[in-house]
PDB file of C-alpha atoms in Angstrom:
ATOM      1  CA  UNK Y   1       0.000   0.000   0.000  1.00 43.00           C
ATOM      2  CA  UNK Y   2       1.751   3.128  -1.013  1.00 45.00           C
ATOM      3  CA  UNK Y   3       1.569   6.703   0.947  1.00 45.00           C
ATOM      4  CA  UNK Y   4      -0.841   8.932  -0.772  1.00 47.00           C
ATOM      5  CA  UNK Y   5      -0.594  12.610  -1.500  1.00 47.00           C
ATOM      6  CA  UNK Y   6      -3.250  14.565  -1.828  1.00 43.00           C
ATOM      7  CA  UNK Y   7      -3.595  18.373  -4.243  1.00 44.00           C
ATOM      8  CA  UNK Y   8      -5.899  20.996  -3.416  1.00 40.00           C
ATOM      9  CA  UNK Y   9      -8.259  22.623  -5.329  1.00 36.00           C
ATOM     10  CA  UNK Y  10      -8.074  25.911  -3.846  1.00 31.00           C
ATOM     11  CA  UNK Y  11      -5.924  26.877  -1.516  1.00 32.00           C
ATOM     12  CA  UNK Y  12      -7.745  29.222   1.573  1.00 30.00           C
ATOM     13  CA  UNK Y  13      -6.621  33.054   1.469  1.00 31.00           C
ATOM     14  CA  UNK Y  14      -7.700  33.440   5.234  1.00 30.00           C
ATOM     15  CA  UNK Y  15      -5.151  30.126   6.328  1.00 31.00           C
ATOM     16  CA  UNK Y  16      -1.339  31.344   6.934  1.00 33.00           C
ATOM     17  CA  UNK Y  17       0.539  28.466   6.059  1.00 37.00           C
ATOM     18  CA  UNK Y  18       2.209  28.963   9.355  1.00 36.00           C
ATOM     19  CA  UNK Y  19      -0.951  27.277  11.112  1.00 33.00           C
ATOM     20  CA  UNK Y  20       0.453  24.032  10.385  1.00 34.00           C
ATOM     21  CA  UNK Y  21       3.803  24.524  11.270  1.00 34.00           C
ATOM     22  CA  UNK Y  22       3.752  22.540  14.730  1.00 35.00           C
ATOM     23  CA  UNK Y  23       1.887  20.144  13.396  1.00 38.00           C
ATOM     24  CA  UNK Y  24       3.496  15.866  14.085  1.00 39.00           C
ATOM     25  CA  UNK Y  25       2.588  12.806  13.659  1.00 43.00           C
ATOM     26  CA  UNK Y  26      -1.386  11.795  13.496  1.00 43.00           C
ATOM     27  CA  UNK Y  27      -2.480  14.853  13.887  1.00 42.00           C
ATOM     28  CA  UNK Y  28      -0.259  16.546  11.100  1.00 40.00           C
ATOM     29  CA  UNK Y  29      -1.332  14.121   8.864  1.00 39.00           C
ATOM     30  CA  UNK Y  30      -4.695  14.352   9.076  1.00 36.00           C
ATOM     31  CA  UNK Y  31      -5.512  17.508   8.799  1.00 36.00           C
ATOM     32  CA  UNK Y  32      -2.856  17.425   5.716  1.00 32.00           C
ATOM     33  CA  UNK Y  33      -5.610  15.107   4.226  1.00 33.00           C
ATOM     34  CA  UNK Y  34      -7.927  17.704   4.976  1.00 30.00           C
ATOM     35  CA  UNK Y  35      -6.601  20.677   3.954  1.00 32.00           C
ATOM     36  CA  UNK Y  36      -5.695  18.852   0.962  1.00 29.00           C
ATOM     37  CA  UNK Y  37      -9.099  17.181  -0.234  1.00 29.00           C
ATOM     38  CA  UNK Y  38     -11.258  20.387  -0.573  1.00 26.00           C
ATOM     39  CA  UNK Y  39     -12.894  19.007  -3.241  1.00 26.00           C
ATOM     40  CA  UNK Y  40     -12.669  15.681  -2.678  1.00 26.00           C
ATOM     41  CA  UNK Y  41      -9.353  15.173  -4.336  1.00 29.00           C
ATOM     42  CA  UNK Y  42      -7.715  12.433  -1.848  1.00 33.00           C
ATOM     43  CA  UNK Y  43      -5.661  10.304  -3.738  1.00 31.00           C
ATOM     44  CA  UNK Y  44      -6.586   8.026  -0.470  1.00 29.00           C
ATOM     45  CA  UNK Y  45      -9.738   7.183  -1.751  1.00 24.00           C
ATOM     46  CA  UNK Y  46      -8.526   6.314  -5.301  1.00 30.00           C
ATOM     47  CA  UNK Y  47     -10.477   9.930  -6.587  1.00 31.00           C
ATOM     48  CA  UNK Y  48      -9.525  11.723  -9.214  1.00 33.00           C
ATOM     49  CA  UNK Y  49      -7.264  14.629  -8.467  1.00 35.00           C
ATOM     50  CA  UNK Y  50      -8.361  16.828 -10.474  1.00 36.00           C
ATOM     51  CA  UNK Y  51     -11.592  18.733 -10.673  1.00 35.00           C
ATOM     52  CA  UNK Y  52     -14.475  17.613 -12.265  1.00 32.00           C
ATOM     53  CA  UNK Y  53     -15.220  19.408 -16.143  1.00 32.00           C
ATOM     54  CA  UNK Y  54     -17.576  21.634 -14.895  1.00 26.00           C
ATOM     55  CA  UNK Y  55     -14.612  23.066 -13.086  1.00 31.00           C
ATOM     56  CA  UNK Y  56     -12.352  26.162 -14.217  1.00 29.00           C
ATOM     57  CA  UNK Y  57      -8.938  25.139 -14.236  1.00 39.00           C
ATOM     58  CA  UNK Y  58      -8.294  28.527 -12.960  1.00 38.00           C
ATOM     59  CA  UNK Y  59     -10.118  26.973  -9.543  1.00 43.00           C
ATOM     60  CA  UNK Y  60      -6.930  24.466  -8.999  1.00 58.00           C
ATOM     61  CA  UNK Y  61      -4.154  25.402  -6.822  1.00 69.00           C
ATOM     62  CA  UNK Y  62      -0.879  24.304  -5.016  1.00 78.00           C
ATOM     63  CA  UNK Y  63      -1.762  23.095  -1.131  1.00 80.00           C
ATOM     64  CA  UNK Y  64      -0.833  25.684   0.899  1.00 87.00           C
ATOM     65  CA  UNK Y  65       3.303  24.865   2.601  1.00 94.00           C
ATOM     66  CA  UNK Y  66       2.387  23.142   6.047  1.00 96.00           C
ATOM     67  CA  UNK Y  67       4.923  26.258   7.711  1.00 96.00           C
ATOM     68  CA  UNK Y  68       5.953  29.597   7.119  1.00 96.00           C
ATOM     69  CA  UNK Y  69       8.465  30.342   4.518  1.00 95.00           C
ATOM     70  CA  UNK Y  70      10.900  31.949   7.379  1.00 97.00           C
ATOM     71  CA  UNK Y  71      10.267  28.559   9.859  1.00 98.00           C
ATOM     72  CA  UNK Y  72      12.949  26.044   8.334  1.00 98.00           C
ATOM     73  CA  UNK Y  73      15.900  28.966   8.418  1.00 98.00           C
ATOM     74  CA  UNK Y  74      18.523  29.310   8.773  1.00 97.00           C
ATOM     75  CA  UNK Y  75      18.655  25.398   7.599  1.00 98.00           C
ATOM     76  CA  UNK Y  76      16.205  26.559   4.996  1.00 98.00           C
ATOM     77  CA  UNK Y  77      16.587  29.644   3.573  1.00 98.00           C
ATOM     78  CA  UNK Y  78      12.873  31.924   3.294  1.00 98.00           C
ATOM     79  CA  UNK Y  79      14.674  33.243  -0.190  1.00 98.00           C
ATOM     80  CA  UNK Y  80      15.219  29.058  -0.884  1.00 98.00           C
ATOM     81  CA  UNK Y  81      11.965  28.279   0.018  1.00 97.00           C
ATOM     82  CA  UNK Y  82      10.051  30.914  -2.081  1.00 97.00           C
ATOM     83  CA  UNK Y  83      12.369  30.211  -5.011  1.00 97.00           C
ATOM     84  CA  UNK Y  84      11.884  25.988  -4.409  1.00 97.00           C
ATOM     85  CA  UNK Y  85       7.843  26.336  -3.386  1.00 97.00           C
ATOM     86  CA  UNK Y  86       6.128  29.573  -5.717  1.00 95.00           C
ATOM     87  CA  UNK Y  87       8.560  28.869  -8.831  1.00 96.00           C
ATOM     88  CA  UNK Y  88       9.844  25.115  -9.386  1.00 97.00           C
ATOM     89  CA  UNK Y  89       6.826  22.834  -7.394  1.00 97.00           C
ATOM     90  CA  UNK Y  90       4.602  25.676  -8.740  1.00 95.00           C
ATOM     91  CA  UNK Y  91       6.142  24.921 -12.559  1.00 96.00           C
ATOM     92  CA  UNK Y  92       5.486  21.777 -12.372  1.00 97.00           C
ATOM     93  CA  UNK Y  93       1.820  21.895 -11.325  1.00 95.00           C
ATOM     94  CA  UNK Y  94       0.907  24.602 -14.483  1.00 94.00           C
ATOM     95  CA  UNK Y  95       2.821  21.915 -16.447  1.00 96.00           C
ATOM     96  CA  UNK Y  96       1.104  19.102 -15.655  1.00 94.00           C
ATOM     97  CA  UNK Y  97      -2.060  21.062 -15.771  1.00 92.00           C
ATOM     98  CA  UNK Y  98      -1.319  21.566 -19.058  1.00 93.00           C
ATOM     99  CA  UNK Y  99      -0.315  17.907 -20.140  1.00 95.00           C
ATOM    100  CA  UNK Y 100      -3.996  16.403 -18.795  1.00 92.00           C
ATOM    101  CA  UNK Y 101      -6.666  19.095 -18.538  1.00 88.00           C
ATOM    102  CA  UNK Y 102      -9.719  17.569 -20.830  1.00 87.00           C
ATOM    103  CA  UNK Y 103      -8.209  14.519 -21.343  1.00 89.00           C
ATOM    104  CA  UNK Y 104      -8.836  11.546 -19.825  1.00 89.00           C
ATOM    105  CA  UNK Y 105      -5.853  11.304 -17.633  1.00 89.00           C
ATOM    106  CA  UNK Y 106      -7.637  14.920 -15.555  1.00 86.00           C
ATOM    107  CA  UNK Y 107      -9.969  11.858 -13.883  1.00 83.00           C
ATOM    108  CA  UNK Y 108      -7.159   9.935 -12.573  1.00 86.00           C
ATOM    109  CA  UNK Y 109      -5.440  10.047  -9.236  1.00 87.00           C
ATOM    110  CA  UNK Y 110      -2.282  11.786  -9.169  1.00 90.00           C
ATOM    111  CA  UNK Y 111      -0.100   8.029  -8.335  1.00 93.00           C
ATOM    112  CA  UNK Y 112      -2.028   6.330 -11.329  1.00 93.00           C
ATOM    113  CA  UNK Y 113      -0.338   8.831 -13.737  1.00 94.00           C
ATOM    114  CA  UNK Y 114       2.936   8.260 -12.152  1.00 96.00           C
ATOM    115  CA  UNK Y 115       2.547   4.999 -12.521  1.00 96.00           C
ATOM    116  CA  UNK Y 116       0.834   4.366 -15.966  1.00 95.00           C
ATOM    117  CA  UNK Y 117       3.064   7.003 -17.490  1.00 96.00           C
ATOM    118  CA  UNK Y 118       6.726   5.251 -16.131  1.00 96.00           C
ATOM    119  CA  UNK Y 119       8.843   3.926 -18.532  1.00 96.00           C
ATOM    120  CA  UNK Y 120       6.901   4.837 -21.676  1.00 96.00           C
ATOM    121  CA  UNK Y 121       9.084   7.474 -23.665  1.00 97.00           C
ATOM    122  CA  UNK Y 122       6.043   9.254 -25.626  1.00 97.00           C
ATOM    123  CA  UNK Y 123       4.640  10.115 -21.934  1.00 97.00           C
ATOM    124  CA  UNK Y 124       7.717  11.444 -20.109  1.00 97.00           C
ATOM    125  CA  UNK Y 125       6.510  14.593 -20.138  1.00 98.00           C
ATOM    126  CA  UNK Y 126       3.336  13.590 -17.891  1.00 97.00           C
ATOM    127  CA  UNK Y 127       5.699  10.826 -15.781  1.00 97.00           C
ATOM    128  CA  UNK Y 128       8.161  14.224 -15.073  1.00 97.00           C
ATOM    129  CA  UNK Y 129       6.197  16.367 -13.999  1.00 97.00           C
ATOM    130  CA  UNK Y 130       3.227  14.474 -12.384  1.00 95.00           C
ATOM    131  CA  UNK Y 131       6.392  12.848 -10.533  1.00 97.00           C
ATOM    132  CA  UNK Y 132       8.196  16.373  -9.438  1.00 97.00           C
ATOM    133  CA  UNK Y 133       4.318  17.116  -7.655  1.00 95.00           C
ATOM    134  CA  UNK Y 134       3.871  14.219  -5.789  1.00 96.00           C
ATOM    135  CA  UNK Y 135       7.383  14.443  -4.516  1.00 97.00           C
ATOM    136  CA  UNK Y 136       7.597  17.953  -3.241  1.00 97.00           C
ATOM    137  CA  UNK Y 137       3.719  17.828  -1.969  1.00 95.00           C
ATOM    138  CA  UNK Y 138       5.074  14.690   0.350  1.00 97.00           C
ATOM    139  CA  UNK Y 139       8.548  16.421   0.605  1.00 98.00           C
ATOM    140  CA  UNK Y 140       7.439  19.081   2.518  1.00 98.00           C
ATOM    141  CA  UNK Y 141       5.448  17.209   4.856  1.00 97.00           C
ATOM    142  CA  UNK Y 142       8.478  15.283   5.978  1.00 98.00           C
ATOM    143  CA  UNK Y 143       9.833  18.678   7.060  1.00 98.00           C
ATOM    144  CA  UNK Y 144       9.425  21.340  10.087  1.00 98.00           C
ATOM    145  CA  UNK Y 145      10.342  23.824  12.373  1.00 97.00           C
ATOM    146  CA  UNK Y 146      12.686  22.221  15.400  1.00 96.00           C
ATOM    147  CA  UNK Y 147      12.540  18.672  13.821  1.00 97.00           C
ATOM    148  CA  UNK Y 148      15.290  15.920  14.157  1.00 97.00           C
ATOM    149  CA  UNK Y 149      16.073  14.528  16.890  1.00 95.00           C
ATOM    150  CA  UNK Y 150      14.910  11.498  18.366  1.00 96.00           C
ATOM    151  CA  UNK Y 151      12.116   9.723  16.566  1.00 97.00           C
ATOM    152  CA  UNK Y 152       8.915   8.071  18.290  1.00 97.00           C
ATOM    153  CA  UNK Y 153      10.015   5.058  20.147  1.00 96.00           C
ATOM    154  CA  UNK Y 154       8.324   2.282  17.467  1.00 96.00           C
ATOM    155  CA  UNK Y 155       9.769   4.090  14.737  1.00 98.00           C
ATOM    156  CA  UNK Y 156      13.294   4.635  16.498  1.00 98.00           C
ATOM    157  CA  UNK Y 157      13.453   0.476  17.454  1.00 97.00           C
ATOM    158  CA  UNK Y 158      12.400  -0.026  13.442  1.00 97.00           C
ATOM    159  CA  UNK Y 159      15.550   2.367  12.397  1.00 98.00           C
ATOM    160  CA  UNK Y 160      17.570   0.293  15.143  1.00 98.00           C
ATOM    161  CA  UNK Y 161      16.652  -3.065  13.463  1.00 97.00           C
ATOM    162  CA  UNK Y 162      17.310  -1.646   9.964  1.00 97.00           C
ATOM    163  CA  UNK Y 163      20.702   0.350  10.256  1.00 98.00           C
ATOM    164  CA  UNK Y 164      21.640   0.075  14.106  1.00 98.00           C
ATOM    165  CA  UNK Y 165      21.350   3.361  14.914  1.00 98.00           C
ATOM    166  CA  UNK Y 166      19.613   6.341  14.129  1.00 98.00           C
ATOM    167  CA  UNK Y 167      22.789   8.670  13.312  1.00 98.00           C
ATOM    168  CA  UNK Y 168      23.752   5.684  11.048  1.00 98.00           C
ATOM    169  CA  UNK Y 169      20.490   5.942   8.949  1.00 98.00           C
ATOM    170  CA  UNK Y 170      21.144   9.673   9.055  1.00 98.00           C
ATOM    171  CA  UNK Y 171      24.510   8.546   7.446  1.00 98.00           C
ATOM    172  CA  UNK Y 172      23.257   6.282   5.243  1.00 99.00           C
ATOM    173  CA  UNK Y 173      21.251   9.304   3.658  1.00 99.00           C
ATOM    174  CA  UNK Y 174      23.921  11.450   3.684  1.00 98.00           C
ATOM    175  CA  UNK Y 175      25.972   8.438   0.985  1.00 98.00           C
ATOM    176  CA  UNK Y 176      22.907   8.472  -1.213  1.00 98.00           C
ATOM    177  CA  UNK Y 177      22.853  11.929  -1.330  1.00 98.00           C
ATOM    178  CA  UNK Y 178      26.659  12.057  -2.387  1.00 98.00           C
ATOM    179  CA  UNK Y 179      26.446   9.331  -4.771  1.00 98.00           C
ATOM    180  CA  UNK Y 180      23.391  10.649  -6.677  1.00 97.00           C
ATOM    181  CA  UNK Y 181      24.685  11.662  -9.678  1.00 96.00           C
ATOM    182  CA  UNK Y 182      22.847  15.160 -10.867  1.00 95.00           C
ATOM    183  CA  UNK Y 183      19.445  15.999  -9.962  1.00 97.00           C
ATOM    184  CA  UNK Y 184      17.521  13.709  -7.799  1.00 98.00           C
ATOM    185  CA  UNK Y 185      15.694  12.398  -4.673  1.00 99.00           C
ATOM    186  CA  UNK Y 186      16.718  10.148  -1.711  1.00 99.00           C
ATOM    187  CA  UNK Y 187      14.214   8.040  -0.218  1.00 99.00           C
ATOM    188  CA  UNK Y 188      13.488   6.426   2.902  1.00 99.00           C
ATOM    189  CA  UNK Y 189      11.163   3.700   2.233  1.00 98.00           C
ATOM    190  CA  UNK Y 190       9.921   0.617   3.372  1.00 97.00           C
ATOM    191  CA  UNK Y 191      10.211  -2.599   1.274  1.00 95.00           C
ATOM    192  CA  UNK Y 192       9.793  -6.287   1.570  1.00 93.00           C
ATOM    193  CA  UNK Y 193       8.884  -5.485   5.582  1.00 92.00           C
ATOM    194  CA  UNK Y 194      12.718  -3.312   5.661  1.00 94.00           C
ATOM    195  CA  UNK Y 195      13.131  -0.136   6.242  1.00 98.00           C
ATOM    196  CA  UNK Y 196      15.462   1.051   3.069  1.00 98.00           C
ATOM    197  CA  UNK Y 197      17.740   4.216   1.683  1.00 99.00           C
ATOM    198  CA  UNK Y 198      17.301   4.084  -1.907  1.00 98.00           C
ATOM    199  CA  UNK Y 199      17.691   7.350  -4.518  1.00 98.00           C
ATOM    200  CA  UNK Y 200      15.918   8.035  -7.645  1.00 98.00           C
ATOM    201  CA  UNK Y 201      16.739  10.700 -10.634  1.00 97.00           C
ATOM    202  CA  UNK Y 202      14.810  13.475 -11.867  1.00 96.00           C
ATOM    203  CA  UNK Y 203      11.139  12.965 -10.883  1.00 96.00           C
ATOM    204  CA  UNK Y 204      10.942   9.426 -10.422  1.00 97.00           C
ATOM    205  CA  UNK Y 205      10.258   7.565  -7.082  1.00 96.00           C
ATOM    206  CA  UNK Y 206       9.862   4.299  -5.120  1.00 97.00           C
ATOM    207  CA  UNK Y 207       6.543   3.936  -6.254  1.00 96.00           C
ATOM    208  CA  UNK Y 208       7.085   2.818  -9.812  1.00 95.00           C
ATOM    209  CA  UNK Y 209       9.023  -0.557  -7.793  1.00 95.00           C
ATOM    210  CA  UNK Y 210       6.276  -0.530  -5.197  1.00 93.00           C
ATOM    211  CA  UNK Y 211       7.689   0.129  -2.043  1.00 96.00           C
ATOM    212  CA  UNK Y 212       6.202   2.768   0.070  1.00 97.00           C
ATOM    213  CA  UNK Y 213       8.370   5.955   0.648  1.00 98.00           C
ATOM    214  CA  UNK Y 214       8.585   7.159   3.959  1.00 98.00           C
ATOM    215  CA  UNK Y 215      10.600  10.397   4.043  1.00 99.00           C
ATOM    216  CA  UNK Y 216      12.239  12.410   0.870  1.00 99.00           C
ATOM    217  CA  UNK Y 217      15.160  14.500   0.739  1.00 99.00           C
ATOM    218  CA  UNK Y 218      15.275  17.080  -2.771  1.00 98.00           C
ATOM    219  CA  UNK Y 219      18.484  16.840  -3.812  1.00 98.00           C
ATOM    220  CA  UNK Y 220      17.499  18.853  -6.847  1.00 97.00           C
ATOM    221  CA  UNK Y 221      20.278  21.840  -6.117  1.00 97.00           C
ATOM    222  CA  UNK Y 222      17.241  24.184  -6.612  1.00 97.00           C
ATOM    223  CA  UNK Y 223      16.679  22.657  -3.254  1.00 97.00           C
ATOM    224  CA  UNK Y 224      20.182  23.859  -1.304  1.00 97.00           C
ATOM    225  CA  UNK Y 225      22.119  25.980  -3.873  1.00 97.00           C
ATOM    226  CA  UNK Y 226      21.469  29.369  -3.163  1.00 96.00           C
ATOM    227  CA  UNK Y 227      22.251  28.292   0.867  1.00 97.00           C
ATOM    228  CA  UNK Y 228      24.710  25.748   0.755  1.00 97.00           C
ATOM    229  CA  UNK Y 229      26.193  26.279  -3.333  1.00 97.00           C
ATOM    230  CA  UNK Y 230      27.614  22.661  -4.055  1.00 96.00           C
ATOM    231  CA  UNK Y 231      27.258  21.446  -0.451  1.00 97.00           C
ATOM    232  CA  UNK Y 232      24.655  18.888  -1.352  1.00 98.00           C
ATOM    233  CA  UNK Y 233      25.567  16.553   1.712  1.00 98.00           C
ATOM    234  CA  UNK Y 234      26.284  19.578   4.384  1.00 98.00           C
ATOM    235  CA  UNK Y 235      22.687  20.450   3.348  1.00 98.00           C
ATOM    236  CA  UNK Y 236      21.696  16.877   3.943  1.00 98.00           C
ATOM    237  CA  UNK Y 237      23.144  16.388   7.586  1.00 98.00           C
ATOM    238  CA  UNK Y 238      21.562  19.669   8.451  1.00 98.00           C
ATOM    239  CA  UNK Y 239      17.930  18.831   7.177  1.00 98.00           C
ATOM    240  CA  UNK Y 240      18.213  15.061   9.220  1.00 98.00           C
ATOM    241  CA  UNK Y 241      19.560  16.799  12.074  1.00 98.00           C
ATOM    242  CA  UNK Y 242      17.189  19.357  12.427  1.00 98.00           C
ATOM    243  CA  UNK Y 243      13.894  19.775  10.356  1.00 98.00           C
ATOM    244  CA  UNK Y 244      12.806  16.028   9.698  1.00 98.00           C
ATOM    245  CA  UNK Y 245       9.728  15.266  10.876  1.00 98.00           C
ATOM    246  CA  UNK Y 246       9.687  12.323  12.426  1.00 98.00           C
ATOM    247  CA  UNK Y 247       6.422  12.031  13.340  1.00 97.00           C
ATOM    248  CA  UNK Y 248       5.227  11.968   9.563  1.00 98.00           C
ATOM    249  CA  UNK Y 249       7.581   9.086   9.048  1.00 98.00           C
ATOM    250  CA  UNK Y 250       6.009   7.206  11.429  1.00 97.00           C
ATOM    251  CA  UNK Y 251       2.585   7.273  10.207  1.00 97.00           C
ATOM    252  CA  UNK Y 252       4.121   6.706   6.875  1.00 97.00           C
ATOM    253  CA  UNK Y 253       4.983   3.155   8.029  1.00 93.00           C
ATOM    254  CA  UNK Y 254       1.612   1.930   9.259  1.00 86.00           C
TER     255      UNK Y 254
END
C-alpha cells in the first residue's frame, strides 16, 4: 500500500501556512488530508485529483506549505523556500495542468499517472512532472520547524533493526545523497517489511518498484544551492539533524 498525496483545489486566502507549522505525527497528517481534499481530491480514496469538467482550471491550486516560509531557516533559507515552493513545485503543477486538462488522464489520481506514465518514452513529459508534484507535496510534509532529533520510540526500534542506529540511517542518507549523480531524490522507504535508503533521478520515485516511501530529501540543487552552493551533503546532515519530521515518518509506516 503506497503513501498517498493529496492536491488541493483551492488553496484558503484566510489560512497562513504557518498554522500548520507545529503540526506531528497523526495529527499533522490528518488535517494534511484535509486541507488537501477540498474538493474531494484524496488520492486516499482512489479519486480523481483533479476537478471535475464543470470546473475552471483557474479553480486548482498548489496546497498551501504546512509552515511559514521563514520557519525552516537558517537550515532553509525563506529566499530558498520561495524560489523551491512559488517557482519550481509551482512549474510543475501549471505543467502538468497543461499535459492532462480535458483529457482523460484529468480523472485519474495523481499516483495512477505516475505509474501508468513510467517507462513509456512518448509520456515522459506527464511521468516528469506528475512525478516532481507528488514528490515535493510529500517532501514538505516530511519537514518542520525544530525537527530531528529522536524519533517516536516504534519508529526509532524499526531504524535500530534496519541500520543500528539512528545517526547511522542519518549517514546512510547522507551516501545516497553524495552518490546521486545530478538531480535527484533520496528516499526512505519501506520494502519487503525493511526499512530502506534508496535514490531516484529526476522525478521518479519508489513507487514505480512498489515500495512505500517514507521520508524524501530534494536533492534537486534548486533545493540547497542558493544556501549551501555545491554542499549537497552539508545540506543533507543539516535537514536530518534538524527539520525532519519524524512524526510523519512514522505514520508513513503503518
Amino acid at each position: 500500500m503506497h503513501t498517498r498525496v493529496s492536491i488541493a483545489a483551492t488553496t484558503p486566502a484566510t489560512t497562513p501556512a504557518a498554522t500548520t507549522a507545529t503540526n506531528t505525527g497523526a495529527k499533522g497528517r490528518r488535517q494534511f488530508l484535509v486541507n488537501t481534499s477540498a474538493a474531494g481530491l484524496a488520492l486516499a480514496t482512489g479519486a480523481a485529483w483533479w476537478p471535475s469538467a464543470a470546473r475552471a482550471s483557474s479553480a486548482m491550486s498548489l496546497p498551501p506549505l504546512p509552515f511559514a516560509e521563514q520557519a525552516l531557516d537558517p537550515v532553509i533559507s525563506a529566499q530558498t523556500l520561495s524560489f523551491h515552493y512559488g517557482k519550481h513545485h509551482k512549474g510543475y503543477f501549471d505543467n502538468l495542468v497543461k499535459l492532462i486538462q480535458d483529457t482523460p488522464q484529468a480523472e485519474q489520481s495523481l499516483e495512477s499517472l505516475i505509474t501508468s506514465s513510467a517507462g513509456q518514452p512518448a509520456k515522459t513529459a506527464l511521468f516528469n512532472n506528475a512525478g516532481q508534484v507528488w514528490n515535493h507535496t510529500f517532501y514538505w510534509q516530511g519537514l518542520r520547524a525544530k525537527g530531528g532529533g529522536v524519533p517516536p520510540a516504534a519508529l526509532k526500534q524499526k531504524i535500530e533493526q534496519s541500520f543500528g542506529s539512528v545517526d547511522a540511517l542519518r549517514q546512510e542518507l547522507a551516501k545516497a545523497a553524495a552518490a546521486q549523480f545530478g538531480s535527484g531524490w533520496v528516499w526512505l522507504v519501506l520494502q519487503d517489511g525493511q526499512l530502506r535508503v534508496t535514490r531516484t533521478g529526476g522525478g521518479d520515485s519508489p513507487l514505480t518498484v512498489g515500495a512505500r516511501p517514507l521520508l524524501a530529501l530534494d536533492v534537486w540543487e534548486h533545493a540547497y544551492y542558493l544556501d549551501y552552493q555545491n554542499r549537497r551533503v552539508d545540506h543533507i546532515h543539516a535537514v536530518t539533524d534538524k527539520l525532519v519530521n519524524w512524526g510523519f515518518v512514522q505514520d508513513n509506516l503503518g
